[in-house]
Amino acid sequence: MMIRLIYASRAVNLGPADVKDILASSRRNNQKLAVTGALSLSNGIFLQCLEGERSAVNAVYHHILRDKRHTKPEVLSLEEITQRQFTSWNMGLIASTTENTVLFLKYSPTAEFDPYGMSAPALKEFFTEVMSSARWLS
Ligand SMILES: Cc1cc2nc3c(=O)[nH]c(=O)nc-3n(C[C@H](O)[C@H](O)[C@H](O)COP(=O)(O)O)c2cc1C
């Protein structure tokens, strides 16, 4: 049984190498657990989608929560799924607001990208569109 968990958190104490470091360990660890997903960092806010087996997603999420590089985590959406969206990404990085302005704004009720204020359906649509049209960094 698979789930998709979407959460937001605020970046803190983030050094220049941190995002690279987060992606590297995500890809290494998530692959072992067959967890896939995508991560965006925009406007100082992380937005991450994690999908995979329920206990695996829970394990990864609880591990991430202990990370001191972010704070104020909030689960925004949690649902059972029958198929993955990010089949080819153990963790894809979505390019920031400057590169994806139109896409971010399309799903954001405010001028600044604010996932905390987005509804679950809007988040779902956002990630669906991200899959097909967003600029990816790696
Ligand atoms: C916003 C954010 C998202 C993260 N996402 C993941 C993830 O999907 N998978 C993962 O293993 N680690 C993720 N991390 C990193 C973990 O918190 C932790 O630093 C890392 O897994 C340690 O890996 P290691 O024990 O292999 O060195 C994330 C960290 C942050 C701040």
Coordinates of C-alpha atoms and ligand atoms in Angstrom, one line a residue:
M1 CA 0.0 0.0 0.0
M2 CA 1.4 3.3 -1.1
I3 CA 0.9 6.9 0.1
R4 CA 1.9 10.4 -1.0
L5 CA 2.9 12.9 1.7
I6 CA 3.3 16.6 0.9
Y7 CA 4.8 18.9 3.5
A8 CA 6.3 22.4 3.8
S9 CA 9.0 23.7 6.1
R10 CA 11.0 26.8 6.5
A11 CA 14.7 26.7 5.7
V12 CA 17.1 27.8 8.4
N13 CA 20.9 28.0 8.7
L14 CA 21.2 26.9 5.1
G15 CA 24.7 27.0 3.7
P16 CA 25.5 27.0 -0.1
A17 CA 26.3 23.3 -0.1
D18 CA 23.3 22.2 1.9
V19 CA 20.8 21.7 -0.9
K20 CA 23.3 19.6 -2.9
D21 CA 24.0 17.6 0.3
I22 CA 20.3 17.1 1.0
L23 CA 19.8 15.8 -2.6
A24 CA 22.8 13.5 -2.5
S25 CA 21.7 11.8 0.8
S26 CA 18.0 11.8 -0.4
R27 CA 18.9 9.9 -3.5
R28 CA 21.1 7.5 -1.7
N29 CA 18.6 6.7 1.1
N30 CA 15.4 7.0 -0.8
Q31 CA 16.5 4.5 -3.4
K32 CA 17.0 1.9 -0.8
L33 CA 13.5 2.4 0.5
A34 CA 11.9 2.8 -2.9
V35 CA 10.8 6.3 -2.0
T36 CA 10.4 8.8 -4.8
G37 CA 9.5 12.4 -5.0
A38 CA 10.4 16.0 -5.6
L39 CA 11.8 18.9 -3.6
S40 CA 11.4 22.6 -4.1
L41 CA 13.1 25.5 -2.2
S42 CA 11.6 28.8 -3.0
N43 CA 11.0 32.0 -1.0
G44 CA 12.8 30.3 1.9
I45 CA 10.3 27.5 2.0
F46 CA 10.9 23.8 1.3
L47 CA 8.0 22.0 -0.3
Q48 CA 8.5 18.3 -0.6
C49 CA 6.5 15.4 -2.0
L50 CA 7.4 11.9 -0.8
E51 CA 5.7 8.8 -2.2
G52 CA 6.2 5.1 -1.7
E53 CA 5.2 2.3 0.7
R54 CA 3.5 3.8 3.8
S55 CA 6.0 2.7 6.4
A56 CA 8.9 3.8 4.2
V57 CA 7.5 7.3 3.6
N58 CA 6.8 7.6 7.4
A59 CA 10.4 6.5 8.2
V60 CA 11.9 9.0 5.7
Y61 CA 9.6 11.8 6.9
H62 CA 10.4 11.3 10.6
H63 CA 14.1 11.2 9.7
I64 CA 13.8 14.5 7.8
L65 CA 12.0 16.1 10.7
R66 CA 15.1 15.8 12.9
D67 CA 17.1 17.8 10.4
K68 CA 18.3 21.2 11.9
R69 CA 18.3 22.9 8.4
H70 CA 14.5 23.4 8.5
T71 CA 11.8 24.3 11.0
K72 CA 8.0 24.6 11.2
P73 CA 7.2 21.4 9.3
E74 CA 3.5 21.1 8.3
V75 CA 1.9 18.1 6.6
L76 CA -0.2 19.7 3.8
S77 CA -1.6 16.6 2.1
L78 CA -1.6 12.9 2.8
E79 CA -3.3 10.3 0.6
E80 CA -3.3 6.7 -0.4
I81 CA -2.2 6.3 -4.0
T82 CA -2.2 3.4 -6.5
Q83 CA 0.6 4.7 -8.6
R84 CA 3.6 7.0 -8.2
Q85 CA 4.0 10.4 -10.0
F86 CA 7.8 10.6 -9.7
T87 CA 8.8 7.2 -11.0
S88 CA 12.2 8.4 -12.2
W89 CA 13.2 10.5 -9.3
N90 CA 14.4 9.4 -5.9
M91 CA 14.4 13.1 -5.2
G92 CA 14.1 15.7 -8.0
L93 CA 15.0 19.3 -7.3
I94 CA 12.5 21.8 -8.8
A95 CA 14.2 25.0 -9.8
S96 CA 13.5 28.1 -7.8
T97 CA 10.9 30.8 -8.2
T98 CA 13.1 32.8 -10.6
E99 CA 13.1 30.0 -13.1
N100 CA 9.6 28.8 -12.6
T101 CA 7.8 32.1 -11.7
V102 CA 4.7 31.5 -13.9
L103 CA 4.2 27.9 -12.6
F104 CA 4.6 28.9 -8.9
L105 CA 2.3 31.9 -9.3
K106 CA -0.3 29.8 -11.1
Y107 CA -0.9 27.8 -7.9
S108 CA -0.2 30.4 -5.3
P109 CA -3.0 32.7 -3.9
T110 CA -0.4 35.3 -2.9
A111 CA 2.3 37.1 -4.9
E112 CA 5.0 35.2 -3.1
F113 CA 5.1 31.5 -3.4
D114 CA 3.5 30.2 -0.2
P115 CA 2.8 26.5 0.0
Y116 CA 1.4 26.8 3.5
G117 CA -1.6 28.6 2.1
M118 CA -2.2 26.1 -0.7
S119 CA -5.1 23.6 -0.7
A120 CA -4.4 19.9 -1.1
P121 CA -5.9 19.8 -4.6
A122 CA -3.8 22.8 -5.7
L123 CA -0.7 21.1 -4.4
K124 CA -1.5 17.9 -6.2
E125 CA -2.1 19.9 -9.5
F126 CA 1.1 21.8 -8.9
F127 CA 3.2 18.6 -8.6
T128 CA 1.4 17.1 -11.7
E129 CA 2.3 20.2 -13.7
V130 CA 5.8 20.3 -12.3
M131 CA 6.4 16.7 -13.6
S132 CA 5.6 17.8 -17.1
S133 CA 6.7 21.4 -17.4
A134 CA 8.9 22.7 -14.6
R135 CA 12.5 23.4 -15.0
W136 CA 14.5 20.8 -13.1
L137 CA 18.0 21.5 -11.7
S138 CA 19.1 17.9 -11.8
Ligands
LIG1 C1 13.9 19.8 3.4 C2 14.7 18.6 3.5 C3 14.3 17.4 2.8 C4 15.1 16.2 2.9 N1 14.7 15.1 2.2 C5 15.3 14.0 2.4 C6 14.8 12.8 1.8 O1 13.9 12.8 1.0 N2 15.5 11.6 2.0 C7 16.6 11.6 2.9 O2 17.1 10.5 3.1 N3 17.0 12.7 3.5 C8 16.4 13.9 3.3 N4 16.9 15.0 3.9 C9 18.2 14.9 4.6 C10 18.0 14.3 6.0 O3 17.4 15.1 6.9 C11 19.4 13.8 6.5 O4 20.3 14.9 6.6 C12 20.0 12.8 5.6 O5 19.1 11.8 5.2 C13 21.3 12.1 6.3 O6 21.7 11.2 5.4 P1 22.9 10.2 5.8 O7 22.6 9.7 7.2 O8 23.0 9.2 4.8 O9 24.1 11.1 5.9 C14 16.2 16.2 3.8 C15 16.5 17.3 4.5 C16 15.8 18.5 4.4 C17 16.2 19.7 5.2

